[in-house]
Coordinates of C-alpha atoms in Angstrom, one line a residue:
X1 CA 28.8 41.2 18.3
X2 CA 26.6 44.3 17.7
X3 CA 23.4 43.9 15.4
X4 CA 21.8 46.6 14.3
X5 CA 18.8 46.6 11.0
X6 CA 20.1 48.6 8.2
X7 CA 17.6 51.8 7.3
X8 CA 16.5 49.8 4.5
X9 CA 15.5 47.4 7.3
X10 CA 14.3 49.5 9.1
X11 CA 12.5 51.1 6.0
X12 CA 10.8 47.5 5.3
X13 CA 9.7 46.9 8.7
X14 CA 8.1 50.3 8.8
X15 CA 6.0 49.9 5.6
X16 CA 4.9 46.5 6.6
X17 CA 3.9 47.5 10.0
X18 CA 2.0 50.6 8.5
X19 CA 0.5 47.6 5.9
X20 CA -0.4 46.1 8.9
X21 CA -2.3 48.5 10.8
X22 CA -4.1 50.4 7.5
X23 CA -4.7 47.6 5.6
X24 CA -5.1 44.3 7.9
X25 CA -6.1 45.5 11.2
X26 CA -9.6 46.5 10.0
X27 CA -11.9 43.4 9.6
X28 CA -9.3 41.0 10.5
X29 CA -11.5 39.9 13.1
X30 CA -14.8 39.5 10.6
X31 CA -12.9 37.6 7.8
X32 CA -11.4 35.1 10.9
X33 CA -15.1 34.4 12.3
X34 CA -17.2 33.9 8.9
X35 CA -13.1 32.2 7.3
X36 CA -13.1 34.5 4.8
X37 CA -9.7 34.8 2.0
X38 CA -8.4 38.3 2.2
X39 CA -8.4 38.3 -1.1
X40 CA -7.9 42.6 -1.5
X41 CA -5.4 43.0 1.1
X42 CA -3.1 39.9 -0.8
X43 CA -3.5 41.8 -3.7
X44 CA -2.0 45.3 -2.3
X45 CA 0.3 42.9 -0.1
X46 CA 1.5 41.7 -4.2
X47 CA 1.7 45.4 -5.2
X48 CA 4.1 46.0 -2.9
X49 CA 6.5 43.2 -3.1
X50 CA 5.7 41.3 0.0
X51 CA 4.8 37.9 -2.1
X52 CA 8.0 37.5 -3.8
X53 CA 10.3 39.3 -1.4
X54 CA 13.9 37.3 -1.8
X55 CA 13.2 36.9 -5.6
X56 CA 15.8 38.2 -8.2
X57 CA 14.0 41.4 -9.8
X58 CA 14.9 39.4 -13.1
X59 CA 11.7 37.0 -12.0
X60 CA 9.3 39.8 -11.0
X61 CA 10.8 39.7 -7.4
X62 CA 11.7 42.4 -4.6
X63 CA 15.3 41.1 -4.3
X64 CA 15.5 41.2 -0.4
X65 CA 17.2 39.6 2.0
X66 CA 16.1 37.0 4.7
X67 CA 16.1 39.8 7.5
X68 CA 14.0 42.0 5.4
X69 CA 12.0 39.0 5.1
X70 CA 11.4 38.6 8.7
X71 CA 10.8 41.8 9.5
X72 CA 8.2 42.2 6.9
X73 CA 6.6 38.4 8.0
X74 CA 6.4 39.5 11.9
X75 CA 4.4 42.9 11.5
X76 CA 1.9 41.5 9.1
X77 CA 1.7 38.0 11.2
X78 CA 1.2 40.5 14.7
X79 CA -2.1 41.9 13.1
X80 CA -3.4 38.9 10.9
X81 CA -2.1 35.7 11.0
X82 CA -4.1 34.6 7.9
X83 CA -2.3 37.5 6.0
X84 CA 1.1 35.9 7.4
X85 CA 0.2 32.2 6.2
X86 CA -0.3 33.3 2.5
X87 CA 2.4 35.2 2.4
X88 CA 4.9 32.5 3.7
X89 CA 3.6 29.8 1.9
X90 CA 3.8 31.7 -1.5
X91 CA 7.5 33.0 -0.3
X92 CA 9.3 30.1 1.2
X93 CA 7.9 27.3 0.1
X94 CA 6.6 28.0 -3.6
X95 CA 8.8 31.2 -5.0
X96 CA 12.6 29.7 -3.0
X97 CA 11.9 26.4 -5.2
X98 CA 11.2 27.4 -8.1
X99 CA 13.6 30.2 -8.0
X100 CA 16.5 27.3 -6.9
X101 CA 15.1 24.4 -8.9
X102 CA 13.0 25.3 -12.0
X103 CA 14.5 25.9 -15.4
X104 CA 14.4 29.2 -17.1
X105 CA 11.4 28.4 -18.9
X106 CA 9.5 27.4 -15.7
X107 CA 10.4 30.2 -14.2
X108 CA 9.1 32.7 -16.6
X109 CA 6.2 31.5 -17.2
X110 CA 5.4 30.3 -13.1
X111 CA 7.4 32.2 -11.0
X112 CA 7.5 35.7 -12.4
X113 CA 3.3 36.1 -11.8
X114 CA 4.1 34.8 -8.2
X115 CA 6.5 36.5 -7.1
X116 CA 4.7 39.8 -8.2
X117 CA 1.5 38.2 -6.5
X118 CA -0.5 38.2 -9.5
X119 CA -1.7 34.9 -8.8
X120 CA -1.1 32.4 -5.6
X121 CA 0.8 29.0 -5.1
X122 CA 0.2 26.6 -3.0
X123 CA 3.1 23.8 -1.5
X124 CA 1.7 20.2 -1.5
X125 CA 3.0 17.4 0.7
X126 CA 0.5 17.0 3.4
X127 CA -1.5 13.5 3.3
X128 CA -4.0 11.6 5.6
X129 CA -1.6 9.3 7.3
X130 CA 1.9 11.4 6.3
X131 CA 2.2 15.0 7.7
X132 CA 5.5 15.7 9.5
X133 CA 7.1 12.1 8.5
X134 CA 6.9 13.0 4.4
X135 CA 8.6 9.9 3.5
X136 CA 5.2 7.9 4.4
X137 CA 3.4 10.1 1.6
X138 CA 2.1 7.7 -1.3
X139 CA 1.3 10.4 -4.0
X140 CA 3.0 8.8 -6.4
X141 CA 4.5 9.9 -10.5
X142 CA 4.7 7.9 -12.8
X143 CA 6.8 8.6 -16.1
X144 CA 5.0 8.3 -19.3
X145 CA 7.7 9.3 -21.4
X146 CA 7.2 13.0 -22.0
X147 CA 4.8 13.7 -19.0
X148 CA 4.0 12.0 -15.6
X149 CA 1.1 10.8 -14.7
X150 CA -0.1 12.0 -10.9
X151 CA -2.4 10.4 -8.4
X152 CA -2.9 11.3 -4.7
X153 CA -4.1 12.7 -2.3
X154 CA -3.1 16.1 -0.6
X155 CA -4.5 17.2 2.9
X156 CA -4.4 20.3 4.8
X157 CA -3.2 22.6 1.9
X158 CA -3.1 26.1 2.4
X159 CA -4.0 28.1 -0.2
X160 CA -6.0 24.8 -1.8
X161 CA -8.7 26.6 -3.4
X162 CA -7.2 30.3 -4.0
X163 CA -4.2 29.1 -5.6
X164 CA -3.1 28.9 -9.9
X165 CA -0.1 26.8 -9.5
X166 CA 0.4 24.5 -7.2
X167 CA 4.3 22.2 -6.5
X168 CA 2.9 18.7 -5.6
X169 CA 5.4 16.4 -4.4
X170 CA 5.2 12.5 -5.4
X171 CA 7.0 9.4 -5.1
X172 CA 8.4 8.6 -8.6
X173 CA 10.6 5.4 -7.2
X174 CA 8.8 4.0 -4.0
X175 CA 12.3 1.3 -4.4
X176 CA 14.2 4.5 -3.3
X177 CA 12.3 6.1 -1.0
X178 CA 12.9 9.0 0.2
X179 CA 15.6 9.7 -2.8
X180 CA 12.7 8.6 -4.9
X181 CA 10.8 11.7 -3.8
X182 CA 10.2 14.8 -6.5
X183 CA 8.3 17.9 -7.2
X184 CA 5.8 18.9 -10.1
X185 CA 4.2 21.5 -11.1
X186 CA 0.5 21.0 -11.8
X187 CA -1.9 24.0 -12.5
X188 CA -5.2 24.8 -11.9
X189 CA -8.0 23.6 -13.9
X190 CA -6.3 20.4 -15.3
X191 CA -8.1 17.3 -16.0
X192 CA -8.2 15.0 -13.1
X193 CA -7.6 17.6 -10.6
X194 CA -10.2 18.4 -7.8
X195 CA -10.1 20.8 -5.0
X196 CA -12.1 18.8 -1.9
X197 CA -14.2 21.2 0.9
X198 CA -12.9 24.1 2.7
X199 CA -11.9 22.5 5.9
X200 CA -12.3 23.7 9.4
X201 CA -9.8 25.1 11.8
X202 CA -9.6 26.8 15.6
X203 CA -7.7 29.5 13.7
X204 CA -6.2 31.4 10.9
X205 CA -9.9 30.6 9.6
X206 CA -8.8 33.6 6.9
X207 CA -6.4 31.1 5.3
X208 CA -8.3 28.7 3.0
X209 CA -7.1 25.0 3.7
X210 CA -8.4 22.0 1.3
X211 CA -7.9 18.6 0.6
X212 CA -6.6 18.0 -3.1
X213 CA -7.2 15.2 -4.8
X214 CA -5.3 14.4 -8.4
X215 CA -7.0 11.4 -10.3
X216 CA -4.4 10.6 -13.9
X217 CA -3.4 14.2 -13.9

C-alpha cells in the first residue's frame, strides 16, 4: 500500500514547521528554565487554527483531519514540547469531547472560543492515589436536582492555572463504578474552586501543571 500526504498535508506540515522555527524556536529554552506559559506563541498557535484543528468550522474549528493533526503536533512538539502539551490537551482531550458529547448549547457557548484558541481547557482526571488506573479516582457528583454538586481533588493538571473551562470527571454512582463515571464542565472563577501551586517538573517546565481542588462547587 503506497501512502503519500496530500499537498494540503503537506501544506499543514509546512506552516507548522515554519511556526515552529519563527515562532517557538526563539526563547524556548528561557521559558523551559525559569517554567514560563508561552502565553504569545498559544495565542498565534489559536490564530492559525492549530488549537481546534479536527473541529467542524460550524464550532469555530479548522475542520482537519487526524493526519493533518499529526503533522501539525510533531513539528511544533520537535521545537517545544511545552507548545505540543497545550496544544494536545486543548485538541484531544477537551475540543474531541465536547465536540462528541456536549449539546448544542454547550458547545456554543464552550467549544467555539476553544477551538479558535481564544481561551484554554484543561482535561481533569488525575488524583493523588488514581493516575493511569481512573476507576480508583474519588472526585465524586452529586445530583442536586438541577445542578451537581463537586468535590475533589485533581492532580497533575496541565493547563491548571491558564485554563477558562475546565471537563472534570467525577463519580456520580460509586455502586457502579466505573459506569458510574461522568464529565462536567466547571469554569473558572466559581465558588468553591481553587487552583493549588504551580508544581515542579524535570521537563516541559513551559507547560503549567497544578493541583485542583473543588470544595461544593
Amino acid at each position: 500500500m503506497l501512502f503519500q500526504l496530500s499537498e494540503e498535508h503537506l501544506m499543514i506540515q509546512k506552516a507548522a514547521r515554519d511556526f515552529a522555527q519563527n515562532e517557538l524556536k526563539p526563547g524556548v529554552i528561557e521559558r523551559d528554565e525559569l517554567q514560563k506559559f508561552p502565553t504569545e506563541q498559544i495565542k498565534k498557535m489559536g490564530e492559525l487554527g492549530f488549537m481546534g484543528m479536527m473541529v467542524d468550522p460550524k464550532y469555530g474549528g479548522a475542520g482537519l483531519d487526524s493526519v493533518s493533526y499529526v503533522l501539525a503536533m510533531t513539528e511544533i512538539a520537535k521545537v517545544d514540547a511545552s507548545a505540543a502539551v497545550i496544544m494536545s490537551v486543548n485538541n484531544s482531550l477537551v475540543c474531541a469531547g465536547m465536540e462528541k458529547y456536549c449539546s448544542e448549547e454547550q458547545k456554543m457557548k464552550y467549544l467555539v472560543p476553544l477551538a479558535k484558541g481564544e481561551v484554554i481547557g484543561a482535561f481533569c482526571l488525575s488524583e493523588p492515589e488514581a493516575g493511569s488506573d481512573a476507576t480508583s479516582q474519588k472526585t465524586t457528583a452529586v445530583d442536586m436536582g438541577d445542578y451537581y454538586l463537586l468535590n475533589g481533588t485533581k492532580n497533575r493538571i496541565t493547563n491548571g492555572s491558564t485554563a477558562s473551562t475546565y471537563l472534570v470527571i467525577a463519580q456520580t454512582d460509586v455502586e457502579k463504578k466505573h459506569k458510574g463515571i461522568n464529565a462536567f464542565i466547571v469554569e473558572r472563577g466559581w465558588e468553591g474552586f481553587e487552583i493549588g501551586p504551580k508544581e515542579k517538573k524535570m521537563g516541559i517546565r513551559g507547560s503549567d501543571t497544578h493541583s485542583l481542588m473543588f470544595t461544593d462547587v
